[in-house]
Coordinates of C-alpha atoms in Angstrom, one line a residue:
M46 CA 53.3 -43.7 4.3
P47 CA 53.9 -40.6 3.4
I48 CA 51.2 -37.9 3.2
E49 CA 50.4 -36.6 0.0
S50 CA 50.0 -33.2 0.2
P51 CA 46.7 -30.7 -0.2
Y52 CA 48.6 -28.6 -2.9
P53 CA 50.4 -30.3 -5.1
H54 CA 53.1 -27.2 -4.8
I55 CA 53.6 -27.5 -0.1
P56 CA 55.7 -31.3 -0.2
I57 CA 54.3 -31.9 3.8
P58 CA 55.3 -35.3 4.0
D59 CA 55.8 -35.9 7.1
L60 CA 52.7 -33.9 8.7
D61 CA 50.5 -35.8 10.7
L62 CA 46.1 -34.7 9.7
Y63 CA 46.4 -31.6 12.9
A64 CA 49.3 -30.3 10.1
Q65 CA 47.4 -30.5 7.4
V66 CA 44.7 -28.4 8.4
K67 CA 47.0 -26.3 9.6
A68 CA 49.0 -26.0 5.5
T69 CA 45.3 -26.0 4.0
A70 CA 43.8 -22.8 5.8
I71 CA 47.3 -20.3 5.4
E72 CA 48.1 -21.3 2.0
F73 CA 44.0 -20.5 1.1
G74 CA 44.7 -17.3 3.8
M75 CA 47.5 -16.0 2.3
G76 CA 45.2 -16.8 -1.9
L77 CA 42.0 -14.1 0.3
K78 CA 44.9 -11.5 0.2
A79 CA 47.2 -11.5 -2.6
L80 CA 44.2 -12.2 -4.8
W81 CA 41.5 -10.1 -2.7
E82 CA 43.6 -8.5 -1.6
W83 CA 41.3 -9.1 2.2
E84 CA 41.6 -6.3 4.8
K85 CA 41.7 -7.5 8.7
G86 CA 37.4 -6.5 8.8
D87 CA 36.6 -8.4 5.9
V88 CA 33.4 -10.7 5.9
L89 CA 33.4 -14.1 4.2
A90 CA 29.7 -16.2 3.8
L91 CA 29.9 -19.5 5.0
Y92 CA 26.7 -20.7 3.0
T93 CA 26.9 -24.8 3.0
P94 CA 25.8 -28.1 5.3
N95 CA 29.3 -29.8 7.1
C96 CA 31.6 -30.8 5.5
I97 CA 35.3 -31.9 5.8
D98 CA 36.6 -28.7 4.0
T99 CA 35.4 -26.2 6.7
P100 CA 37.7 -26.0 9.2
A101 CA 40.8 -24.9 6.8
V102 CA 38.2 -22.3 5.2
M103 CA 38.0 -21.4 8.2
W104 CA 40.9 -20.9 10.0
G105 CA 42.2 -19.7 6.2
C106 CA 39.8 -16.1 6.2
H107 CA 40.4 -15.8 10.5
W108 CA 44.5 -15.6 9.1
A109 CA 44.0 -13.9 6.4
G110 CA 42.0 -11.3 9.0
G111 CA 38.7 -11.8 8.5
V112 CA 35.5 -12.9 10.2
L113 CA 33.2 -15.5 9.1
S114 CA 29.5 -15.5 8.2
P115 CA 27.8 -18.9 8.5
A116 CA 24.9 -19.4 6.0
N117 CA 22.1 -22.3 6.8
P118 CA 21.6 -24.3 3.0
G119 CA 18.4 -23.9 3.6
Y120 CA 17.6 -20.9 3.3
T121 CA 16.3 -19.8 -0.1
V122 CA 17.5 -16.9 -1.8
D123 CA 16.3 -13.6 -1.0
E124 CA 17.3 -14.9 3.3
L125 CA 20.5 -15.6 2.1
A126 CA 21.6 -12.4 0.0
F127 CA 19.5 -9.8 3.6
Q128 CA 22.6 -12.1 5.7
L129 CA 25.2 -11.4 3.5
R130 CA 23.5 -7.6 2.8
D131 CA 23.7 -7.8 6.5
S132 CA 26.7 -9.3 6.8
G133 CA 28.7 -7.0 3.8
A134 CA 30.0 -9.8 3.1
K135 CA 33.0 -9.9 0.8
A136 CA 32.7 -13.1 -1.2
V137 CA 30.8 -16.4 -0.8
V138 CA 32.0 -20.6 0.2
T139 CA 29.2 -23.0 -0.6
Q140 CA 29.6 -27.0 -2.1
L141 CA 28.5 -27.3 -5.5
P142 CA 24.6 -28.4 -5.6
Y143 CA 24.5 -25.3 -3.2
I144 CA 25.6 -22.9 -6.1
K145 CA 22.6 -21.3 -7.9
T146 CA 21.4 -19.8 -4.6
A147 CA 24.2 -18.5 -3.9
R148 CA 24.9 -17.1 -7.7
E149 CA 21.6 -15.7 -7.3
A150 CA 22.0 -13.9 -4.0
A151 CA 24.7 -11.9 -4.4
A152 CA 24.2 -10.9 -7.5
K153 CA 20.8 -9.3 -5.5
V154 CA 24.0 -7.7 -3.5
G155 CA 26.4 -6.7 -5.6
I156 CA 28.8 -9.4 -4.6
P157 CA 30.7 -10.1 -8.7
E158 CA 30.5 -14.5 -9.3
D159 CA 34.4 -14.6 -9.2
R160 CA 33.7 -13.7 -5.2
I161 CA 32.0 -17.5 -5.2
I162 CA 33.7 -20.4 -4.5
I163 CA 33.0 -24.2 -4.1
M164 CA 34.7 -26.8 -1.4
G165 CA 34.0 -30.0 -0.8
D166 CA 34.6 -32.4 -3.8
E167 CA 32.6 -31.8 -6.1
R168 CA 34.3 -29.3 -9.2
D169 CA 33.1 -27.0 -12.0
K170 CA 33.3 -28.7 -15.1
S171 CA 32.1 -25.2 -16.1
H172 CA 34.7 -23.7 -14.2
K173 CA 33.7 -20.6 -14.0
V174 CA 33.6 -21.1 -10.2
K175 CA 37.0 -21.8 -8.3
H176 CA 37.4 -24.6 -5.3
F177 CA 38.9 -23.5 -3.2
T178 CA 42.0 -25.2 -2.9
S179 CA 42.6 -22.9 -6.2
I180 CA 42.9 -20.1 -4.1
R181 CA 46.4 -19.7 -3.4
N182 CA 49.3 -16.8 -3.6
L183 CA 50.5 -17.2 -7.0
S184 CA 52.4 -15.7 -7.3
K185 CA 54.7 -17.2 -3.8
S186 CA 55.3 -13.8 -2.9
S187 CA 56.7 -13.8 1.0
R188 CA 55.9 -10.1 1.6
Y189 CA 51.9 -12.3 3.4
R190 CA 51.7 -12.7 6.5
R191 CA 49.0 -13.9 9.4
T192 CA 47.5 -10.1 10.0
K193 CA 47.6 -9.4 13.6
M194 CA 44.9 -9.2 15.8
N195 CA 42.8 -7.1 18.5
P196 CA 41.6 -11.1 20.6
H197 CA 39.7 -8.6 22.8
E198 CA 38.2 -6.5 20.0
D199 CA 38.6 -7.8 16.8
L200 CA 35.7 -10.2 15.2
A201 CA 35.9 -14.1 14.2
F202 CA 32.7 -14.8 13.6
L203 CA 29.3 -13.3 13.2
V204 CA 26.7 -15.5 13.5
Y205 CA 22.2 -14.5 13.5
S206 CA 20.9 -15.5 15.1
S207 CA 17.4 -18.2 13.8
G208 CA 15.2 -15.2 14.0
T209 CA 12.0 -17.0 16.0
T210 CA 10.4 -13.6 15.6
G211 CA 11.5 -10.3 12.8
H212 CA 14.8 -10.6 10.2
P213 CA 17.9 -12.1 12.3
K214 CA 20.6 -10.4 14.3
G215 CA 23.9 -10.5 13.9
V216 CA 25.6 -11.6 17.2
M217 CA 29.1 -10.1 17.5
L218 CA 31.7 -13.0 18.8
T219 CA 35.4 -12.7 18.7
H220 CA 38.7 -13.7 19.0
R221 CA 39.3 -13.9 22.9
N222 CA 35.5 -15.0 23.2
I223 CA 35.3 -18.3 21.2
V224 CA 38.8 -18.9 22.7
S225 CA 36.9 -18.8 27.0
N226 CA 34.7 -21.1 25.7
I227 CA 37.2 -23.9 24.5
M228 CA 38.7 -23.3 27.4
M229 CA 36.5 -22.8 29.9
I230 CA 34.4 -25.9 28.0
K231 CA 37.8 -28.0 28.9
A232 CA 37.5 -27.5 32.8
G233 CA 34.0 -28.4 32.7
E234 CA 34.2 -31.0 30.8
S235 CA 36.5 -33.8 33.3
G236 CA 35.1 -36.4 34.5
K237 CA 36.3 -40.4 35.8
L238 CA 35.8 -42.0 32.6
S239 CA 38.8 -42.1 31.5
S240 CA 41.8 -43.0 31.3
T241 CA 43.6 -39.5 30.8
G242 CA 41.7 -38.1 34.0
G243 CA 39.2 -36.7 32.0
P244 CA 35.6 -37.6 29.6
F245 CA 37.6 -37.5 26.6
G246 CA 40.8 -39.6 25.9
D247 CA 43.4 -40.9 22.8
G248 CA 40.7 -43.1 20.5
D249 CA 38.0 -40.9 21.1
R250 CA 35.7 -40.6 18.1
I251 CA 32.6 -37.8 17.9
I252 CA 29.3 -38.2 15.8
S253 CA 29.0 -34.9 14.3
F254 CA 25.8 -34.6 12.5
L255 CA 24.8 -30.6 14.5
P256 CA 25.5 -27.9 11.4
F257 CA 28.7 -25.8 10.6
F258 CA 27.1 -22.9 10.4
H259 CA 26.0 -23.3 14.3
I260 CA 27.8 -21.7 16.6
Y261 CA 27.1 -25.6 18.7
G262 CA 28.1 -26.9 15.8
L263 CA 31.0 -24.5 15.3
T264 CA 32.8 -23.9 18.3
C265 CA 32.3 -27.5 21.3
L266 CA 32.4 -29.8 17.7
I267 CA 35.7 -28.4 15.2
H268 CA 37.4 -26.4 18.2
Q269 CA 36.9 -28.5 20.7
A270 CA 37.6 -31.3 19.0
F271 CA 40.5 -30.0 18.0
Y272 CA 42.0 -28.9 20.7
S273 CA 41.8 -31.5 21.8
G274 CA 42.3 -34.0 19.6
L275 CA 39.2 -35.5 19.1
K276 CA 38.1 -37.6 15.7
L277 CA 35.2 -35.9 13.7
I278 CA 33.0 -38.7 11.5
V279 CA 31.2 -35.8 10.0
M280 CA 28.0 -36.2 8.6
P281 CA 26.5 -33.6 6.4
R282 CA 22.6 -33.2 8.0
F283 CA 20.5 -36.0 10.6
D284 CA 18.9 -38.9 9.8
L285 CA 18.6 -41.7 11.6
E286 CA 19.8 -44.5 9.9
D287 CA 22.1 -43.1 9.2
F288 CA 23.5 -41.3 12.2
C289 CA 23.3 -45.2 13.9
R290 CA 24.9 -46.9 10.9
F291 CA 28.3 -44.8 11.6
I292 CA 27.9 -45.1 15.3
Q293 CA 28.4 -48.7 15.0
E294 CA 30.3 -49.2 11.8
Y295 CA 33.2 -46.3 13.2
K296 CA 32.9 -47.4 16.7
A297 CA 31.5 -44.2 17.9
T298 CA 31.7 -42.7 22.0
F299 CA 30.3 -39.4 22.0
S300 CA 27.8 -37.2 20.9
Y301 CA 26.9 -33.8 20.7
I302 CA 22.8 -33.5 19.4
V303 CA 19.6 -31.9 20.4
P304 CA 16.0 -32.8 22.4
P305 CA 14.5 -34.2 19.2
V306 CA 16.7 -36.8 18.5
V307 CA 16.9 -38.2 22.3
L308 CA 13.5 -38.9 21.1
L309 CA 14.1 -40.4 18.1
L310 CA 16.5 -42.9 20.1
S311 CA 13.9 -43.1 22.8
K312 CA 11.2 -44.7 20.6
H313 CA 12.1 -45.2 16.6
P314 CA 12.3 -49.4 15.7
V315 CA 14.7 -48.1 13.1
V316 CA 17.3 -48.0 16.2
S317 CA 17.0 -51.7 17.5
K318 CA 18.8 -52.9 13.8
Y319 CA 22.1 -51.4 15.5
D320 CA 25.1 -51.6 18.4
L321 CA 25.0 -48.4 19.9
S322 CA 26.6 -49.4 22.6
S323 CA 30.3 -48.1 21.9
I324 CA 28.4 -44.4 22.8
R325 CA 30.2 -43.7 26.2
M326 CA 28.0 -40.5 26.2
M327 CA 25.5 -38.2 24.8
N328 CA 25.1 -33.8 25.3
S329 CA 22.1 -32.5 24.4
G330 CA 21.9 -28.9 24.0
A331 CA 19.8 -25.9 22.3
A332 CA 16.9 -26.4 23.4
P333 CA 15.7 -27.7 27.2
L334 CA 15.8 -31.6 27.6
T335 CA 13.1 -33.2 30.5
K336 CA 14.1 -35.4 32.5
E337 CA 10.8 -38.2 31.0
L338 CA 13.4 -38.3 27.7
V339 CA 16.7 -39.3 28.9
E340 CA 15.1 -41.8 31.0
A341 CA 13.3 -43.0 28.3
L342 CA 17.1 -43.1 26.2
Y343 CA 18.8 -44.5 29.8
A344 CA 16.4 -48.0 29.8
R345 CA 16.4 -48.5 26.0
L346 CA 19.2 -48.4 25.5
K347 CA 21.7 -48.0 28.3
I348 CA 23.0 -44.8 27.1
P349 CA 23.5 -41.5 29.4
V350 CA 22.4 -38.4 28.6
K351 CA 23.8 -35.4 30.3
Q352 CA 22.3 -31.1 29.3
G353 CA 24.9 -28.5 28.6
Y354 CA 22.9 -25.4 28.0
G355 CA 24.4 -22.3 26.0
L356 CA 23.1 -19.3 23.6
S357 CA 25.1 -17.5 20.0
E358 CA 25.3 -14.9 22.7
T359 CA 27.2 -16.3 24.6
S360 CA 29.6 -18.5 22.7
P361 CA 27.6 -20.7 23.0
T362 CA 28.3 -23.3 26.7
T363 CA 27.8 -22.0 29.4
H364 CA 26.6 -25.0 31.7
T365 CA 27.0 -28.6 31.6
Q366 CA 26.9 -31.6 34.4
A367 CA 30.1 -34.0 34.8
W368 CA 30.4 -36.8 33.1
E369 CA 30.3 -38.5 37.2
D370 CA 27.2 -37.3 38.2
W371 CA 24.6 -36.8 34.9
N372 CA 22.0 -39.6 36.8
T373 CA 21.9 -37.6 40.4
S374 CA 20.6 -34.1 38.7
I375 CA 18.4 -34.8 36.1
G376 CA 16.5 -32.4 33.9
S377 CA 19.7 -29.7 34.7
V378 CA 21.8 -27.9 32.2
G379 CA 24.5 -28.3 35.5
T380 CA 26.8 -26.3 36.9
L381 CA 28.3 -22.9 35.6
L382 CA 31.3 -23.8 34.0
P383 CA 34.2 -21.5 35.0
Y384 CA 35.3 -17.6 34.2
Q385 CA 31.9 -16.9 34.6
T386 CA 29.1 -15.3 36.8
A387 CA 25.4 -15.6 36.7
K388 CA 21.7 -14.7 38.6
Y389 CA 18.2 -15.1 38.4
M390 CA 16.8 -11.8 37.9
S391 CA 12.7 -11.0 38.3
E392 CA 10.6 -9.2 36.2
D393 CA 11.3 -5.6 38.7
G394 CA 15.2 -6.4 37.6
T395 CA 16.1 -7.8 41.3
E396 CA 18.0 -11.1 42.1
V397 CA 15.9 -13.9 42.8
P398 CA 16.3 -16.2 45.5
V399 CA 18.1 -19.9 45.1
G400 CA 14.9 -21.9 44.4
Q401 CA 12.7 -19.4 42.9
V402 CA 12.7 -18.9 39.4
G403 CA 13.9 -15.8 37.0
E404 CA 15.5 -14.5 34.0
L405 CA 19.2 -16.1 33.4
W406 CA 21.7 -13.4 33.2
I407 CA 25.8 -14.1 32.3
K408 CA 28.2 -12.9 33.7
G409 CA 32.0 -14.0 31.2
P410 CA 34.8 -13.1 29.1
N411 CA 32.5 -15.4 26.5
V412 CA 30.5 -13.0 25.8
F413 CA 29.7 -11.2 22.8
K414 CA 30.7 -8.3 21.8
G415 CA 26.9 -6.6 21.1
Y416 CA 24.0 -7.5 18.2
W417 CA 25.5 -6.3 14.9
K418 CA 24.5 -2.4 13.3
N419 CA 22.3 -3.1 16.0
P420 CA 22.8 -0.3 19.6
E421 CA 19.8 -0.6 20.5
G422 CA 19.6 -4.6 20.6
T423 CA 22.2 -4.7 21.4
A424 CA 21.4 -1.9 25.0
H425 CA 18.9 -3.6 26.2
A426 CA 20.0 -7.3 25.9
K427 CA 23.1 -6.1 27.5
T428 CA 23.4 -4.2 31.0
D429 CA 26.0 -1.7 32.1
D430 CA 28.5 -3.7 34.0
G431 CA 28.3 -6.7 31.5
Y432 CA 25.5 -9.3 32.1
F433 CA 23.8 -10.7 29.4
K434 CA 20.3 -11.1 29.9
T435 CA 19.9 -14.7 28.2
G436 CA 15.5 -14.6 27.9
D437 CA 15.8 -17.2 30.0
V438 CA 13.7 -18.1 32.9
G439 CA 14.3 -21.2 35.1
Y440 CA 16.1 -21.5 38.3
Q441 CA 19.0 -22.4 40.9
D442 CA 18.7 -25.0 43.3
K443 CA 20.6 -25.6 46.5
N444 CA 24.0 -28.0 45.2
G445 CA 24.2 -25.6 42.2
H446 CA 22.4 -27.5 39.7
F447 CA 20.8 -25.1 36.7
Y448 CA 17.4 -25.7 35.5
I449 CA 15.6 -23.7 32.9
T450 CA 12.1 -24.3 31.7
D451 CA 11.0 -21.9 28.8
R452 CA 12.5 -18.5 27.0
V453 CA 10.3 -16.0 28.3
K454 CA 8.5 -15.3 25.6
E455 CA 7.2 -18.5 24.9
L456 CA 5.6 -19.0 28.5
I457 CA 2.0 -19.6 28.7
K458 CA 0.7 -17.3 30.3
Y459 CA -3.0 -18.7 31.9
K460 CA -5.3 -16.0 34.3
G461 CA -1.7 -14.8 35.1
F462 CA -0.4 -18.5 36.2
Q463 CA 2.7 -19.3 33.3
V464 CA 3.2 -22.6 31.9
P465 CA 6.3 -23.6 30.8
P466 CA 6.1 -24.9 27.1
A467 CA 8.9 -27.3 27.5
E468 CA 7.9 -29.3 31.0
L469 CA 4.9 -30.2 29.4
E470 CA 6.3 -31.8 26.3
G471 CA 8.2 -33.9 28.2
I472 CA 5.8 -35.0 30.0
L473 CA 3.4 -35.8 26.7
A474 CA 6.8 -37.0 25.1
S475 CA 6.5 -39.9 27.6
H476 CA 3.2 -41.4 25.5
P477 CA 3.5 -44.1 24.2
G478 CA 1.4 -43.0 21.4
I479 CA 2.5 -39.3 20.8
N480 CA 6.0 -39.7 18.4
D481 CA 6.4 -35.5 18.9
V482 CA 4.9 -33.1 20.7
A483 CA 4.6 -29.2 20.5
V484 CA 3.2 -26.7 23.3
I485 CA 1.6 -23.1 22.3
G486 CA -0.4 -21.1 24.7
V487 CA -3.3 -19.9 22.3
Y488 CA -5.3 -17.1 23.5
D489 CA -9.5 -17.7 24.2
K490 CA -11.7 -14.5 23.9
D491 CA -13.4 -16.0 26.4
Q492 CA -12.0 -16.5 29.2
A493 CA -9.4 -13.6 28.6
S494 CA -6.6 -15.9 28.4
E495 CA -3.7 -18.0 26.9
L496 CA -4.9 -21.4 27.0
P497 CA -1.8 -24.6 26.3
R498 CA -3.2 -26.6 23.2
A499 CA -0.2 -29.5 22.2
Y500 CA 0.2 -30.5 18.8
V501 CA 0.9 -34.3 18.0
V502 CA 2.5 -36.6 16.4
P503 CA 0.8 -39.9 17.0
A504 CA 2.2 -42.8 17.2
G505 CA 1.8 -45.8 15.0
G506 CA -1.8 -47.2 15.9
L507 CA -2.6 -43.8 17.5
G508 CA -6.0 -43.0 15.5
K509 CA -6.4 -39.2 15.1
G510 CA -9.9 -38.5 16.0
E511 CA -11.1 -36.4 19.2
K512 CA -11.7 -40.2 21.4
E513 CA -7.6 -39.4 20.9
A514 CA -7.6 -36.8 21.9
Q515 CA -9.8 -36.9 24.8
E516 CA -7.4 -39.3 25.7
I517 CA -4.3 -37.3 26.1
V518 CA -5.9 -34.1 27.2
A519 CA -7.1 -37.2 30.5
W520 CA -3.8 -38.6 30.5
L521 CA -1.9 -35.4 30.9
N522 CA -4.2 -34.0 32.9
Q523 CA -4.0 -36.0 35.4
R524 CA -0.3 -35.2 35.4
V525 CA -0.1 -31.3 36.3
A526 CA -1.2 -28.4 38.2
N527 CA -4.1 -26.7 37.5
H528 CA -3.8 -24.7 35.6
K529 CA -0.9 -26.0 33.1
K530 CA -3.9 -28.2 31.9
L531 CA -4.5 -28.9 27.9
R532 CA -7.4 -26.0 27.6
G533 CA -6.6 -25.6 24.4
G534 CA -6.7 -29.0 23.1
V535 CA -4.8 -31.0 20.8
R536 CA -4.1 -31.2 17.6
F537 CA -2.2 -33.8 15.4
V538 CA 0.4 -33.0 13.0
D539 CA 2.7 -34.7 10.3
E540 CA 5.3 -33.7 11.8
I541 CA 6.5 -30.5 13.9
P542 CA 8.0 -28.0 13.1
K543 CA 11.5 -27.5 14.2
S544 CA 15.0 -25.0 12.9
V545 CA 18.2 -27.2 11.9
S546 CA 19.4 -27.1 15.4
G547 CA 16.1 -28.1 16.7
K548 CA 14.6 -26.3 18.5
I549 CA 10.2 -26.3 17.7
L550 CA 9.0 -23.4 16.0
R551 CA 6.6 -22.6 17.7
R552 CA 5.5 -19.0 15.8
V553 CA 4.4 -21.5 12.4
L554 CA 2.4 -23.4 14.7
K555 CA 0.7 -20.1 16.3
E556 CA 0.0 -18.6 12.3
Q557 CA -1.4 -22.6 11.7
A558 CA -3.9 -22.2 15.4
L559 CA -4.2 -17.8 13.7
A560 CA -5.2 -19.2 10.7
E561 CA -7.6 -22.0 11.7
E562 CA -9.9 -19.3 14.2
K563 CA -10.1 -17.4 10.8
T564 CA -11.7 -19.9 8.6
K565 CA -13.9 -21.1 11.6
A566 CA -14.9 -17.0 12.2
K567 CA -16.1 -17.0 8.5
L568 CA -17.9 -21.3 9.4

């Protein structure tokens, strides 16, 4: 059956779906040049949840020499306006339900309304805002050609960090950064689970809920799937029941996930309604995944979960566990992907030996160019010889497996001892009466030290009184070293604040703790 052209004036009766994406991208890129005189380096902002139009818009922007700057669709007007202004965006792509915020933010920074376009299935009935498929080379001029790029220097993406402290920072990722990481992931994801000689083969289907505005979704889902010839089952956002239903309905075979999803799959009753047996493997990233969570999920569903590691600044993936030996190094983020070097460093700038804890530094073709308009931040993050200081702490074992225990800035300092919150969270998550948990350090002036405190979302049936809190404290204290005990106690909450990529927003809990202390002081 012939495939209908996405544009009536471009007949493509015999092209497959991949070629359709390419044709749509080129037409959009031509339209950017023809209608808006798009120039090399111009920034296109993408303010939208996941959408199957994202690849065409993204690669059309690149074809025209542009830089894509994806923004969180949960942003307020002021948050979006900051990114538009900081990035110097020349236009905004969104979806119809988000048009109001996009318009207001664009107006704040001087982007004209005719530079706002929409994608997705819905159209603007007022015809004030064009669909991206209307951005065309209406003159049919043949003078528009793909912009020549220097892959080592020219930017493909300007992604913004999560902004856990202060304003988000623009991370400059070149075409070389992205392409090298795609090749590294392809080489690293070798295994013995497919007849084709690797883990991914013909017919593999990845269920995709990770946000495409995050580098994890951009590289590991869109780029890697297209490069490897895989199918993506695209979810606009994560919903546990939809996730399980789509796996069952579409026979998904793989999923990139985050630790909170592992926790839900291992505990939530709705999971039992669905058949998830088509999943051969899951890969967790974005935050530390503990051994307890991996074992809990496998015990319930017999689904193996391996772990990977990366950052926006590394495009993102730097480490991954091999498919075939995921259960021999549970808790590690795997081994270093090809074409990189890495080392753990002490606070005084010397490399620590195998087995000792330090800050992870990484060097490779996937390491970002620098922070946008922030030479001071770039100089602080990158060494003269090209190493990126990740800000994550951990160690390497004798078999070459890397472990990430926590962020440098998130480590709790109890009387000179370092306490990794993620380690305590992993243990607490295995408690049958806990659905979710976050640990922070709260300062105690009497002891002149930070104390570990747990914020707990209780499971059904567990009370929220002092008795239950003390029981959880005693339960954990039996399982950890003396300096890791919950001296800051337990607080019960309805939910743990998290970013869209699954990272715990500890600053929100710390603000809550400070507010509690101020209230107590007034009493």
